[in-house]
């Protein structure tokens, strides 16, 4: 998210953890202040943002588009899982399961997860660009990029 240099991964993880906390606080704040569709769909978008922040926390070298894709895929998978009734049953047994998995499928949620993933992608991308270093997935990718830069490509 922020820096990829010495200590960069710890800064990236710290920024991702902070983003996760801010996202949860924002979600709880919206639920406390607003009712109805606005709160529900903002919560869906923030769910995807939270998953993206957790992806970056676990994989600090992840590219913004990859982190957003994982967040969107996970969010959609959870929503589609609700068609089976399994999340509803787990939610009856555990409040945490209910918070993480929900209970009832709602097709518009899929759109709002995409909105959240896109928002997270943009913010993550801006932070990576501001750090002045590319987000890379491996050392070989970094070496390839440096080689291309030396050759003027």
XYZ file of C-alpha atoms in Angstrom:
153
model
C 0.000 0.000 0.000
C 2.528 2.616 1.024
C 6.192 1.683 0.798
C 8.106 -1.256 -0.571
C 11.611 -0.388 0.692
C 13.394 -1.452 3.871
C 10.671 -1.857 6.452
C 8.157 -1.238 3.654
C 6.272 -4.440 4.227
C 5.706 -3.597 7.882
C 4.501 -0.123 6.856
C 2.270 -1.672 4.222
C 0.826 -4.095 6.742
C 0.343 -1.299 9.282
C -1.457 0.812 6.673
C -3.629 -2.152 5.665
C -4.489 -2.874 9.306
C -5.359 0.788 9.852
C -7.499 0.757 6.704
C -9.318 -2.329 7.995
C -10.037 -0.656 11.343
C -11.199 2.565 9.664
C -13.433 0.532 7.355
C -15.072 -1.309 10.252
C -15.571 1.960 12.161
C -17.063 3.577 9.045
C -19.420 0.636 8.582
C -20.564 0.737 12.193
C -20.924 4.524 12.007
C -23.059 4.360 8.888
C -25.279 1.704 10.494
C -25.678 3.901 13.590
C -26.511 7.069 11.647
C -28.478 5.842 8.630
C -31.157 3.215 8.082
C -32.483 1.329 5.109
C -30.894 0.804 1.732
C -28.185 3.419 2.176
C -26.798 1.670 5.255
C -27.168 -1.786 3.731
C -25.488 -1.057 0.427
C -22.777 1.120 1.972
C -22.107 -1.844 4.260
C -21.787 -4.129 1.231
C -19.284 -1.802 -0.427
C -17.324 -1.460 2.814
C -17.297 -5.260 3.204
C -15.378 -5.527 -0.075
C -13.036 -2.700 1.002
C -12.378 -4.559 4.269
C -11.569 -7.779 2.420
C -9.190 -5.849 0.139
C -7.426 -4.349 3.168
C -7.075 -7.830 4.670
C -5.667 -9.159 1.383
C -3.032 -6.395 1.387
C -2.275 -7.117 5.046
C -1.653 -10.805 4.264
C 0.068 -10.172 0.901
C 1.692 -6.714 1.050
C 3.233 -7.102 -2.417
C -0.137 -7.631 -4.039
C -0.972 -5.415 -6.955
C -4.029 -3.198 -6.544
C -5.937 -4.957 -9.324
C -5.143 -8.399 -7.853
C -6.142 -7.374 -4.328
C -9.394 -5.901 -5.665
C -10.059 -9.038 -7.698
C -9.582 -11.275 -4.674
C -11.815 -9.034 -2.563
C -14.528 -9.024 -5.220
C -14.282 -12.779 -5.795
C -14.461 -13.519 -2.072
C -17.405 -11.144 -1.565
C -19.308 -12.658 -4.482
C -18.534 -16.186 -3.276
C -19.937 -15.389 0.173
C -23.051 -13.843 -1.380
C -23.590 -16.810 -3.686
C -23.022 -19.200 -0.783
C -26.080 -17.620 0.821
C -28.163 -19.376 -1.840
C -27.376 -22.665 -0.079
C -28.717 -21.706 3.341
C -25.432 -22.681 5.003
C -24.569 -19.109 6.114
C -28.045 -18.678 7.613
C -27.629 -21.864 9.648
C -24.126 -20.879 10.783
C -25.401 -17.387 11.606
C -28.003 -18.852 13.971
C -25.161 -20.500 15.890
C -22.653 -17.640 15.861
C -22.981 -13.861 15.714
C -19.537 -13.670 14.093
C -20.574 -16.105 11.364
C -23.667 -13.996 10.764
C -21.563 -10.827 10.449
C -19.034 -12.422 8.092
C -21.342 -14.605 5.995
C -24.699 -12.864 6.151
C -27.810 -14.967 5.717
C -29.935 -14.031 2.706
C -28.943 -13.731 -0.945
C -29.669 -10.327 -2.490
C -28.596 -9.824 -6.129
C -27.978 -6.032 -5.823
C -25.326 -6.818 -3.195
C -23.147 -8.170 -6.010
C -23.093 -4.719 -7.622
C -22.225 -2.963 -4.362
C -19.372 -5.387 -3.695
C -18.001 -4.396 -7.107
C -18.329 -0.718 -6.159
C -16.383 -1.339 -2.942
C -13.694 -3.381 -4.699
C -13.316 -0.640 -7.330
C -13.055 2.034 -4.653
C -10.440 -0.006 -2.778
C -8.548 -0.640 -6.023
C -8.394 3.108 -6.717
C -7.220 4.009 -3.214
C -4.665 1.185 -3.114
C -3.403 2.160 -6.574
C -3.016 5.808 -5.568
C -1.085 4.849 -2.451
C 1.217 2.541 -4.402
C 1.863 5.274 -6.976
C 2.517 7.853 -4.238
C 5.148 5.574 -2.745
C 7.065 5.875 -6.023
C 7.628 2.135 -6.209
C 5.734 -0.420 -8.247
C 3.676 -3.073 -6.510
C 5.284 -6.344 -7.516
C 4.266 -9.917 -7.024
C 7.733 -11.455 -6.959
C 11.443 -10.717 -7.021
C 11.644 -12.033 -10.581
C 9.009 -9.503 -11.648
C 11.018 -6.718 -9.999
C 14.214 -7.907 -11.738
C 12.389 -8.009 -15.088
C 11.114 -4.453 -14.601
C 14.560 -3.178 -13.603
C 16.075 -4.868 -16.654
C 13.535 -3.226 -18.930
C 14.204 0.142 -17.326
C 17.982 -0.225 -17.860
C 17.394 -0.975 -21.546
C 15.131 2.068 -21.862
C 11.992 0.032 -22.570
